[in-house]
CSV table of C-alpha atoms and ligand atoms in Angstrom, one decimal:
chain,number,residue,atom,x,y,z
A,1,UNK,CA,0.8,1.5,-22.2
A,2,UNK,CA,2.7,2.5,-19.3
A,3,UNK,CA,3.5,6.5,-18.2
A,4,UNK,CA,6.7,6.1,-19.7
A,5,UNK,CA,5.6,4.9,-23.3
A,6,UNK,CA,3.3,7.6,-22.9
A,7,UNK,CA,6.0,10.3,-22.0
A,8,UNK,CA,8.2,9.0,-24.6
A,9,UNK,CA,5.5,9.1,-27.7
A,10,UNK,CA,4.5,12.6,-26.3
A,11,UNK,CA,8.4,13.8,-26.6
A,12,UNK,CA,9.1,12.3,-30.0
A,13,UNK,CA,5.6,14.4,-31.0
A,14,UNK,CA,6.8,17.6,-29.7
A,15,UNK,CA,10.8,17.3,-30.7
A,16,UNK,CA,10.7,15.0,-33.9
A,17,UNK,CA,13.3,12.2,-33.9
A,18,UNK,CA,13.5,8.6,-32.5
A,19,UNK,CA,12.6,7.0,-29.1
A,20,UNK,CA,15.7,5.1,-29.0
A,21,UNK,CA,18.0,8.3,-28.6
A,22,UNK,CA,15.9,9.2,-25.2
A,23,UNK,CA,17.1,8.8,-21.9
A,24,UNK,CA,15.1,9.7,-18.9
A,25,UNK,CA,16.1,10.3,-15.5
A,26,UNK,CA,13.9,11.4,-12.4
A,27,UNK,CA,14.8,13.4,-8.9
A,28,UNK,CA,12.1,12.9,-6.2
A,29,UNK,CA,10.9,16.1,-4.0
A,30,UNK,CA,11.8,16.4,-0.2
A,31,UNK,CA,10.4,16.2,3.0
A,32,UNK,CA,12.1,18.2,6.0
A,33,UNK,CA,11.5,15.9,9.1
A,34,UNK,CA,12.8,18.6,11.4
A,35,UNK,CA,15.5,21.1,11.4
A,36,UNK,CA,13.7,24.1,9.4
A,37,UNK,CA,15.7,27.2,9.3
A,38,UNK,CA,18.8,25.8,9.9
A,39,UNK,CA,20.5,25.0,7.0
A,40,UNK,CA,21.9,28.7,5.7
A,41,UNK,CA,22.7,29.0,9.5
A,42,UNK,CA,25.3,26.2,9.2
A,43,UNK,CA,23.1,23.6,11.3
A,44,UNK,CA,21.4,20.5,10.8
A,45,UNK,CA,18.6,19.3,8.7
A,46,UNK,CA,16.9,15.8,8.6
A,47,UNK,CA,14.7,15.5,5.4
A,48,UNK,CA,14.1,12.5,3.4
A,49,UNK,CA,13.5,12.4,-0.5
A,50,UNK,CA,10.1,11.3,-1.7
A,51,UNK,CA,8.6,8.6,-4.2
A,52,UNK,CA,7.9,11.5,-6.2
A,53,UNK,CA,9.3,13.9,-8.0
A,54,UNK,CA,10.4,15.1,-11.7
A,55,UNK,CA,11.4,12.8,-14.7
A,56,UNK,CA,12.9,14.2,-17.5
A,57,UNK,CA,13.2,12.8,-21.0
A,58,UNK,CA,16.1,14.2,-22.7
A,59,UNK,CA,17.6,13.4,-26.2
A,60,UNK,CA,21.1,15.2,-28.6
A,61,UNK,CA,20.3,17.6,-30.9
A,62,UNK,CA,21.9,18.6,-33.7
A,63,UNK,CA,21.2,22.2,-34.2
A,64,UNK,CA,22.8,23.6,-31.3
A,65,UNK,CA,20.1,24.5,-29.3
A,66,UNK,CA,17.9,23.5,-26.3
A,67,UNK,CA,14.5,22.9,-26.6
A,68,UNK,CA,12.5,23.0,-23.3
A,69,UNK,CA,8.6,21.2,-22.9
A,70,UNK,CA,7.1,20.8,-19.9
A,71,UNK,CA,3.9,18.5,-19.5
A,72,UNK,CA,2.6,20.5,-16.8
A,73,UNK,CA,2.8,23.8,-18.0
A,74,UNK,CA,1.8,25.0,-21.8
A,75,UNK,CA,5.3,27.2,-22.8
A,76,UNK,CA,7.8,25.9,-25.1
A,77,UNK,CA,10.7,26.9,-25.4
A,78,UNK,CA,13.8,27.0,-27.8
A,79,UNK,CA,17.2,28.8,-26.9
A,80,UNK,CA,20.6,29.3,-28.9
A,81,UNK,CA,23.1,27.1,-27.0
A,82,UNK,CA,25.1,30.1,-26.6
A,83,UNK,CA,22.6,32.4,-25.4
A,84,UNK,CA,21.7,31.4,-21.7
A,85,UNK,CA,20.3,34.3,-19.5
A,86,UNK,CA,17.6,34.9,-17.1
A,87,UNK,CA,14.6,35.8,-18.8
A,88,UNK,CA,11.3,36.7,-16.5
A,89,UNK,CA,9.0,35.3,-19.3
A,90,UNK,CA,10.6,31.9,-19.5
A,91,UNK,CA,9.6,31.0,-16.0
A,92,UNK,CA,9.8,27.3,-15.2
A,93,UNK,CA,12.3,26.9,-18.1
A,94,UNK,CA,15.2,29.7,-16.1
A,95,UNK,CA,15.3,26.3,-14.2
A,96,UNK,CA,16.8,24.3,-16.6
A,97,UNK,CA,18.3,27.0,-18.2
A,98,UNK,CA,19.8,28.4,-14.6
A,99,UNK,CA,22.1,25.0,-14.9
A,100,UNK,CA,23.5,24.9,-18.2
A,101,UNK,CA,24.6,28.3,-17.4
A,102,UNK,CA,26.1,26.8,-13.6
A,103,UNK,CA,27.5,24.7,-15.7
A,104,UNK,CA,29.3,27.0,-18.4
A,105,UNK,CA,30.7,28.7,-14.7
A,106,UNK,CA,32.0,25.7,-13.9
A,107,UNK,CA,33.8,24.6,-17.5
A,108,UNK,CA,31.8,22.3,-19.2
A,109,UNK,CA,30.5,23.6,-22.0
A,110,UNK,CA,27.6,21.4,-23.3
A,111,UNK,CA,29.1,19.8,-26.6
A,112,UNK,CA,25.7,19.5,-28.2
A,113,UNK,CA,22.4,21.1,-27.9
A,114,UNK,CA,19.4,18.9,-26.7
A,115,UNK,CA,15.5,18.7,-26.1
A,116,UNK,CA,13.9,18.2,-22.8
A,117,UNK,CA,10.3,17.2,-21.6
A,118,UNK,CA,9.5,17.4,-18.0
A,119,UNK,CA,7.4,15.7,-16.5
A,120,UNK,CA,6.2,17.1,-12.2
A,121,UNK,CA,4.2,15.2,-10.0
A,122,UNK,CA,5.3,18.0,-7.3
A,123,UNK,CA,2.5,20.0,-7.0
A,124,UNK,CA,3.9,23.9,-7.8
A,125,UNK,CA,4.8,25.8,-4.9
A,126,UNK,CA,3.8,23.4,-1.9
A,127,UNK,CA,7.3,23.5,-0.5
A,128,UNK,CA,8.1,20.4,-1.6
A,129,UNK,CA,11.4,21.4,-3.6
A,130,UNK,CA,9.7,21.2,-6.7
A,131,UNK,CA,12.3,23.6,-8.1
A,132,UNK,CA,15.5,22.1,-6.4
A,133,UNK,CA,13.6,18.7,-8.0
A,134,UNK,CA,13.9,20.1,-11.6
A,135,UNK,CA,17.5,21.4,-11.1
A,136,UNK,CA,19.1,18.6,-10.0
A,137,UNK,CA,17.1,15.7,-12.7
A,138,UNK,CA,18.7,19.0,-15.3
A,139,UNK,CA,22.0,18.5,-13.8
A,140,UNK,CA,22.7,14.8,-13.7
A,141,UNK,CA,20.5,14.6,-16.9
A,142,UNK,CA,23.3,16.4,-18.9
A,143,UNK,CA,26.5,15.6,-16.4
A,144,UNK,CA,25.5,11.7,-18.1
A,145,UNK,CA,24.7,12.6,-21.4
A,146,UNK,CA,28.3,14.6,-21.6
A,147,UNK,CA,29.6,11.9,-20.2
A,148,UNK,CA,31.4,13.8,-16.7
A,149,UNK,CA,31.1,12.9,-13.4
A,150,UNK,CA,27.8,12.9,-11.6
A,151,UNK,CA,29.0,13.8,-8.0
A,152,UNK,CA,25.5,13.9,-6.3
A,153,UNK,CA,26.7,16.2,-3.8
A,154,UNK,CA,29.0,18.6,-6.0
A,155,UNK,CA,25.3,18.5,-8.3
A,156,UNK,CA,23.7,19.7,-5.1
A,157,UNK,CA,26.1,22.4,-4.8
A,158,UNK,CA,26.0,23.9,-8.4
A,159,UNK,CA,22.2,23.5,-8.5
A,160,UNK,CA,21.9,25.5,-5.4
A,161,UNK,CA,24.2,28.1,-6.8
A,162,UNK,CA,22.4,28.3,-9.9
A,163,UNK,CA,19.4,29.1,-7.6
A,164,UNK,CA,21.0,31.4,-6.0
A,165,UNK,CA,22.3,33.4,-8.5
A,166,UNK,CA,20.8,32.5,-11.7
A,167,UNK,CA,16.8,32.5,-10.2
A,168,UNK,CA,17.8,35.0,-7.4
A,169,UNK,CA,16.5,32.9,-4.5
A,170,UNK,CA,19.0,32.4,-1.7
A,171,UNK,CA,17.9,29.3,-0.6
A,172,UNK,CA,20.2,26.9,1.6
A,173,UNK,CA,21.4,23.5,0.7
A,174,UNK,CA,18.8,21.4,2.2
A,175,UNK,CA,16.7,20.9,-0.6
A,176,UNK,CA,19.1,20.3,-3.6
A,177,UNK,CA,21.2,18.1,-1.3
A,178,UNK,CA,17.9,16.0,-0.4
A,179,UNK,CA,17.0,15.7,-3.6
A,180,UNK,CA,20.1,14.4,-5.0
A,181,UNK,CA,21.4,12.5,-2.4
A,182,UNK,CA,18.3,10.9,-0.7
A,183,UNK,CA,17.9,7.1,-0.3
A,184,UNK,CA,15.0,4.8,-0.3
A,185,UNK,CA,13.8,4.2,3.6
A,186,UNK,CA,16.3,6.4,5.1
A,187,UNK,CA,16.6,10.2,6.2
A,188,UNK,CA,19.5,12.5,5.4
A,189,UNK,CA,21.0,14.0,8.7
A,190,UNK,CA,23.2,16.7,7.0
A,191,UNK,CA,25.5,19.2,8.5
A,192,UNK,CA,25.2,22.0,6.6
A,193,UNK,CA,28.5,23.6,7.4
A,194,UNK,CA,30.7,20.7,6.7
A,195,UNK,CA,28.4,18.9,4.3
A,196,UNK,CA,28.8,15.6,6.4
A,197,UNK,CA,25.9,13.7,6.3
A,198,UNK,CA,24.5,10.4,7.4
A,199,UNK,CA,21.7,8.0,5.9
A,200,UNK,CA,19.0,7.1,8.7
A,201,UNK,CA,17.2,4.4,8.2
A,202,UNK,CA,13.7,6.0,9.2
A,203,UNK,CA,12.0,3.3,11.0
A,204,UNK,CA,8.9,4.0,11.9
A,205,UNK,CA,6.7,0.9,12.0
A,206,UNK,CA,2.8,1.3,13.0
A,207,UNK,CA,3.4,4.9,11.4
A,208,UNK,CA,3.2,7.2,8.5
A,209,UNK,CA,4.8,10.4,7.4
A,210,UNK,CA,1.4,12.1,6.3
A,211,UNK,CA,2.1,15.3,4.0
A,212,UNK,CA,-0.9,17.8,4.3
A,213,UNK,CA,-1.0,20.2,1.4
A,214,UNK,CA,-2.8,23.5,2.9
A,215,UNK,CA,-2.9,24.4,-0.9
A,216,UNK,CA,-2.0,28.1,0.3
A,217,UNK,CA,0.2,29.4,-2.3
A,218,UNK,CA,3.2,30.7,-0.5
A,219,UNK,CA,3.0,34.3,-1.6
A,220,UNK,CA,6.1,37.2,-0.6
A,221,UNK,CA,8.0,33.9,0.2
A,222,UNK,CA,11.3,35.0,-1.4
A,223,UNK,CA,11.4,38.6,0.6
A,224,UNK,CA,10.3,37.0,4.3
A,225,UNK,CA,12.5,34.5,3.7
A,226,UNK,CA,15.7,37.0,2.5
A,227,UNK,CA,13.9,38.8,5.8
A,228,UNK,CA,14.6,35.4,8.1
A,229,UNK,CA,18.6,35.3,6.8
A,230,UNK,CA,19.5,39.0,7.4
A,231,UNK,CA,17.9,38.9,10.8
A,232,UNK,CA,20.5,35.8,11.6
A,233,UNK,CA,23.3,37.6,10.5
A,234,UNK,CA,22.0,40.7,12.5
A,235,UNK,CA,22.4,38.0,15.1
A,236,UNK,CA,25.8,36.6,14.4
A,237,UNK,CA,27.2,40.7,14.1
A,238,UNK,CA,25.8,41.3,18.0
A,239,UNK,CA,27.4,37.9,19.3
A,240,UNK,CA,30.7,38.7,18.1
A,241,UNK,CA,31.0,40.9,21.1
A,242,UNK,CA,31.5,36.9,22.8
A,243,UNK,CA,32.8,35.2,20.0
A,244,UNK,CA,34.5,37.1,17.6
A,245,UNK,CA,35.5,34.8,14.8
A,246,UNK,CA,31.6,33.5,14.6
A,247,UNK,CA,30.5,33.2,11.6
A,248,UNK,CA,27.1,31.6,11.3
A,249,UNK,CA,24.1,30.9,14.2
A,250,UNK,CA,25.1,27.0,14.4
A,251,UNK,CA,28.4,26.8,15.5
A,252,UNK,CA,27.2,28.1,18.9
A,253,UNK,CA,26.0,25.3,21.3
A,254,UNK,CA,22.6,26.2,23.5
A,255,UNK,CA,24.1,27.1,26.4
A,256,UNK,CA,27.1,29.6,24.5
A,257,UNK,CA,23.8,31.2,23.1
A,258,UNK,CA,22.0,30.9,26.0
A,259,UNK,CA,24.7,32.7,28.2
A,260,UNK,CA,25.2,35.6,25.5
A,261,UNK,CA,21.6,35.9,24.1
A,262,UNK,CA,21.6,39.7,25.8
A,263,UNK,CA,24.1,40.8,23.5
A,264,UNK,CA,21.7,40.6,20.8
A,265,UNK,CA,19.7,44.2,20.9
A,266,UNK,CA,16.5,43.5,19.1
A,267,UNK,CA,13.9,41.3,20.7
A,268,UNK,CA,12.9,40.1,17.1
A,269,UNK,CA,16.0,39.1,16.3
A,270,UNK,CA,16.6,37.7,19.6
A,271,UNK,CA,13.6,35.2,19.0
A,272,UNK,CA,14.9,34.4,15.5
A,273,UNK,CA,17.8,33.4,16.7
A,274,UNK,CA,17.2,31.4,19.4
A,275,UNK,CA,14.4,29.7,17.4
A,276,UNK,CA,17.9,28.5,15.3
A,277,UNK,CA,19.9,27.2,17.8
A,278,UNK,CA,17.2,25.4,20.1
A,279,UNK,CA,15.6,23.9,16.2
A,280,UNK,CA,19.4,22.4,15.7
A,281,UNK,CA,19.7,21.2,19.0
A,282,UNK,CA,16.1,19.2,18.2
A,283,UNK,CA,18.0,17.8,15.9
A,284,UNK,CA,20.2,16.4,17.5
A,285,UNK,CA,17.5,15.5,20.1
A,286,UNK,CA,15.7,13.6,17.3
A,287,UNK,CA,18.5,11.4,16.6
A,288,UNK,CA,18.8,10.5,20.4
A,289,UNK,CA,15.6,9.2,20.8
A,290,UNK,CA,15.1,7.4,17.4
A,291,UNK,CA,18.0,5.7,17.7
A,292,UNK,CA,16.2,4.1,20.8
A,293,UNK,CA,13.2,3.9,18.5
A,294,UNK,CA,11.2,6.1,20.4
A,295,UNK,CA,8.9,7.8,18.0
A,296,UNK,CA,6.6,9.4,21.0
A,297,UNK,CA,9.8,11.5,21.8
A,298,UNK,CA,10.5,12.0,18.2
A,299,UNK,CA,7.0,13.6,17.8
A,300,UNK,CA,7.2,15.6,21.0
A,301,UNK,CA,10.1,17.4,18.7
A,302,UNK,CA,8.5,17.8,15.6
A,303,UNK,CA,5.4,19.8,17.8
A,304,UNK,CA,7.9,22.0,19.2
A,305,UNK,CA,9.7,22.7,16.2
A,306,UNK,CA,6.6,24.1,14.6
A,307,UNK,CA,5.7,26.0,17.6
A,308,UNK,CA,8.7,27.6,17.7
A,309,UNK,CA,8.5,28.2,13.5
A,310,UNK,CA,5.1,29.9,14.8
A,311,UNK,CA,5.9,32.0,17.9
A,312,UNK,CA,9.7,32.8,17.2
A,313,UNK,CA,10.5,32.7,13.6
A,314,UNK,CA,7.1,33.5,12.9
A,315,UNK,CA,7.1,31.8,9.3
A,316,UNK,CA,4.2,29.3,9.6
A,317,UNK,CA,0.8,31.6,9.3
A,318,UNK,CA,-3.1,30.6,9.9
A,319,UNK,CA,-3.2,27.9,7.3
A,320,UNK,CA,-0.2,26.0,8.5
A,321,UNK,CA,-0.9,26.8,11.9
A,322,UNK,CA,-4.7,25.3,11.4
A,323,UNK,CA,-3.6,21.8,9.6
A,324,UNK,CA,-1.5,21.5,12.2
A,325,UNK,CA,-4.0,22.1,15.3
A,326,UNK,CA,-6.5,19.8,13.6
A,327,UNK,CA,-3.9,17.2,13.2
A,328,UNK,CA,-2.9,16.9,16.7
A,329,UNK,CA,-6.5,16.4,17.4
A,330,UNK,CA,-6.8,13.3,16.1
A,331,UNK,CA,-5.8,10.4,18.2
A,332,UNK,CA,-2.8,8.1,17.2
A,333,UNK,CA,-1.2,11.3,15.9
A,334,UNK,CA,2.4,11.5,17.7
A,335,UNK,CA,3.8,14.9,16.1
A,336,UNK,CA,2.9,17.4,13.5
A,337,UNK,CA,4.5,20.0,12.0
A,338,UNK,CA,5.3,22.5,9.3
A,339,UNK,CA,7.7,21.3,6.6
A,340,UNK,CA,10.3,23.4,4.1
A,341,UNK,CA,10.1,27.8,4.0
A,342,UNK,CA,6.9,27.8,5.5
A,343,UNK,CA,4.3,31.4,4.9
A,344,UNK,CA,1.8,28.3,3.3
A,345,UNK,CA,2.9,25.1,1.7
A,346,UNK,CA,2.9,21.9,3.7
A,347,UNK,CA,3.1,19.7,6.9
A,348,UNK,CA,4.1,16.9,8.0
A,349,UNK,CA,2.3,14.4,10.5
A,350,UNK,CA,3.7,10.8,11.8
A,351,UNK,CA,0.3,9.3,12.3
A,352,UNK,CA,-0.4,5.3,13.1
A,353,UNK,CA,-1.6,3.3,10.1
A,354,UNK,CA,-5.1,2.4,11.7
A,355,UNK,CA,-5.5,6.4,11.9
A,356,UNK,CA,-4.4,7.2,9.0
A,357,UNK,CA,-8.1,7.4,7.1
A,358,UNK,CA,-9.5,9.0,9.8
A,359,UNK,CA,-6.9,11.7,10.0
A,360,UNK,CA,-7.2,12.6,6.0
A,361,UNK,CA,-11.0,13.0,6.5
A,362,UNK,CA,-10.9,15.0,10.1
A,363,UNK,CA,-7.7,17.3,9.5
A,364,UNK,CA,-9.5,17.8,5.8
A,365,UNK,CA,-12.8,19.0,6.8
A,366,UNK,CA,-11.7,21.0,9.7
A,367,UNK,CA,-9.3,22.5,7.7
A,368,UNK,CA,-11.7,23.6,5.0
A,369,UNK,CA,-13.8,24.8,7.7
A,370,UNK,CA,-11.9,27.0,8.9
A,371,UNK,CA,-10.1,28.4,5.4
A,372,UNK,CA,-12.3,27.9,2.7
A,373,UNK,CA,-9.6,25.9,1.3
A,374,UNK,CA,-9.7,21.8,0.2
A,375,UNK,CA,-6.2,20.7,1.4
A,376,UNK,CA,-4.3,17.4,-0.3
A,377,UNK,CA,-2.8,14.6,1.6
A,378,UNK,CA,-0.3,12.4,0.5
A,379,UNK,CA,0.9,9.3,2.8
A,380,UNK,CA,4.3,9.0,2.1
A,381,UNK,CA,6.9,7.0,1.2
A,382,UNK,CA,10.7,7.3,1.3
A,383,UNK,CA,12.2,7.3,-2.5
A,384,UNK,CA,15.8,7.7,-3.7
A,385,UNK,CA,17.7,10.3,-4.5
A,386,UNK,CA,18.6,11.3,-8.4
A,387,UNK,CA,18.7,8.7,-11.1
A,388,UNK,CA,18.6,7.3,-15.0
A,389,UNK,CA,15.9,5.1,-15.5
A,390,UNK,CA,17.2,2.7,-17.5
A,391,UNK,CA,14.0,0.2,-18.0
A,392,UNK,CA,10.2,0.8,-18.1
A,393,UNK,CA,9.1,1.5,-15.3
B,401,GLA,C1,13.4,26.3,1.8
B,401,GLA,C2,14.9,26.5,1.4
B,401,GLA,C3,15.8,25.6,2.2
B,401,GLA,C4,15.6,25.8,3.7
B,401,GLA,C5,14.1,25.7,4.1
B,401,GLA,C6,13.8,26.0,5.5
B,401,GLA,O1,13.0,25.1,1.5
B,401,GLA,O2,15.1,26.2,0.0
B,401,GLA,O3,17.2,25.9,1.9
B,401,GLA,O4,16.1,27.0,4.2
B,401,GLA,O5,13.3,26.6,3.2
B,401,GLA,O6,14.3,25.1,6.3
């Protein structure tokens, strides 16, 4: 039987009714290639979606109500259509929930209640957008079954509002916009002021993205990272002394901040910043030399993006900082790096395909040498963005 059968026997078990009224869909988890910390300061980002992700079965009800299942976690859960609030003891399910009310904001009013099971191969709080995963799959889940528009990037947009103001995490766009927009084999070079992006194919031969889960649960991640954005727009107030209409870090070139970094009066927040606009100016680095295909250059830039995470935003910590010193100890391993909020979570390696063994089993026990913690690896793959699965997979 395959996982879908399996998924689909398990729904009809928990919710009652037929398999043939169930549709699934599925929205992979991201990867951040480089460009961390840029995207609420209106700069560029470069992450790719994964094969991996969240599928959600999802059938009409007739009793006006949604019925939330999860096979990862135990709670159930079964709300009056009309009665969609925040509720600290729903956990996982405010997801879900967090978009039928984005929804209601924007005018559609869901016509009919229905039943969910979710399915997350993400593991939880590994800063792999397991959260962005589960709002978007919600969004373009019942966008389709209401039969609207699914507008991947206008889904991006409501999913990161309903984060924003429905969970309370002020997160930027990266994630939701990865996760709904990504393609198969290609990065997503995103602007995040304008929302212009670009599909990259990522190239990158002899090697492999390796994720390293340091299995550090990101703890006091929401108030560092609310931390992080007011110290940019502590930033953005001092260099309005040179630039009075600024509004955001990355609509200043390096040498505009560069020339008018004294005007900024705390040395903390002078290294924030300047992490910010040297990070987008990696970016654009990065698409230099990999459109020559040079992926030594393109690693050289992911190291210094983490270094600078470590010494000027200060968001990576000894566990990130440790997977990422044993990585670059291994030979054949071009760049390595932190990937998403950072404070714990995950990095990301390009390491060459005859390494790639010997990297899982060297960065692993050094790792757990130095921690006390057994770390996950996960070579990966580039998947694509949200969509129905329409056959068995
Ligand atoms: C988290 C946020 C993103 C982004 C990254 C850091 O993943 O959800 O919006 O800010 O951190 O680059």
């Amino acid at each position: 039987m395959t996982q879908l059968m399996e998924l689909k026997q398990d729904f009809v078990q928990r919710f009652g009714g037929i398999e043939a009224d169930i549709m699934v869909f599925h929205a992979p988890g991201r990867v951040n290639l480089i460009g961390e910390h840029t995207d609420y300061n209106g700069g560029s980002v470069f992450p790719a979606a994964l094969t991996f992700g969240t599928t959600l079965l999802i059938a009409p009800r007739n009793d006006r109500k949604l019925g939330f299942a999860s096979t990862n976690f135990p709670l159930m859960k079964e709300i009056p259509l009309e009665n969609v609030t925040f509720a600290e003891e729903d956990d996982w399910a405010n997801y879900p929930k967090g978009v039928v009310w984005e929804l209601k904001q924007r005018g559609i009013d869901l016509s009919q209640g229905y039943s969910f099971l979710f399915h997350g191969e993400i593991p939880n709080g590994a800063g792999l957008s397991s959260s962005a995963s589960i709002e978007v799959v919600t969004a373009f889940a019942l966008l389709s079954m209401e039969g609207k528009p699914t507008d991947t990037v206008q889904i991006a947009l409501w999913s990161q509002h309903a984060e924003n103001e429905f969970i309370g995490v002020k997160c930027g766009i990266m994630d939701q916009f990865a996760v709904a927009n990504g393609r198969k084999d290609h990065a997503i070079l995103l602007d995040c002021d304008t929302l212009k992006y670009e599909l990259v194919p990522f190239e990158s031969g002899e090697y492999k993205l390796v994720i390293g889960n340091t299995n550090k649960r990101r703890g006091l991640v929401d108030s560092k990272y609310n931390e992080r954005r007011s110290q940019c727009d502590q930033a953005v107030q001092d260099l309005k002394q040179a630039f009075p209409e600024l509004t955001l870090l990355g609509q200043l070139t390096l040498e505009q901040y560069e020339a008018n970094e004294h005007l900024i009066q705390d040395e903390t927040v002078r290294r924030r910043a300047r992490h910010v606009v040297e990070e987008i100016h990696r970016v654009g680095r990065s698409m230099e030399v990999l459109t020559n295909n040079d992926l030594e250059a393109f690693g050289k830039l992911m190291n210094a993006s983490h270094d600078s995470l470590r010494d000027l935003y200060e968001v990576t910590g000894v566990e990130l900082d440790t997977m990422v010193d044993a990585a670059r100890s291994v030979p054949g391993v071009l760049g390595s790096r932190m990937t998403g909020a950072g404070f714990g979570g995950c990095t990301v390696s390009l390491v060459h395909q005859d390494s790639v063994e010997k990297f899982i089993a060297d960065v692993g026990k050094q790792y757990e040498a130095a921690t006390g913690l057994t770390p996950a690896f996960y070579v990966c793959d580039i998947g694509d963005g949200v969509h129905q699965i329409k056959e068995e997979a």
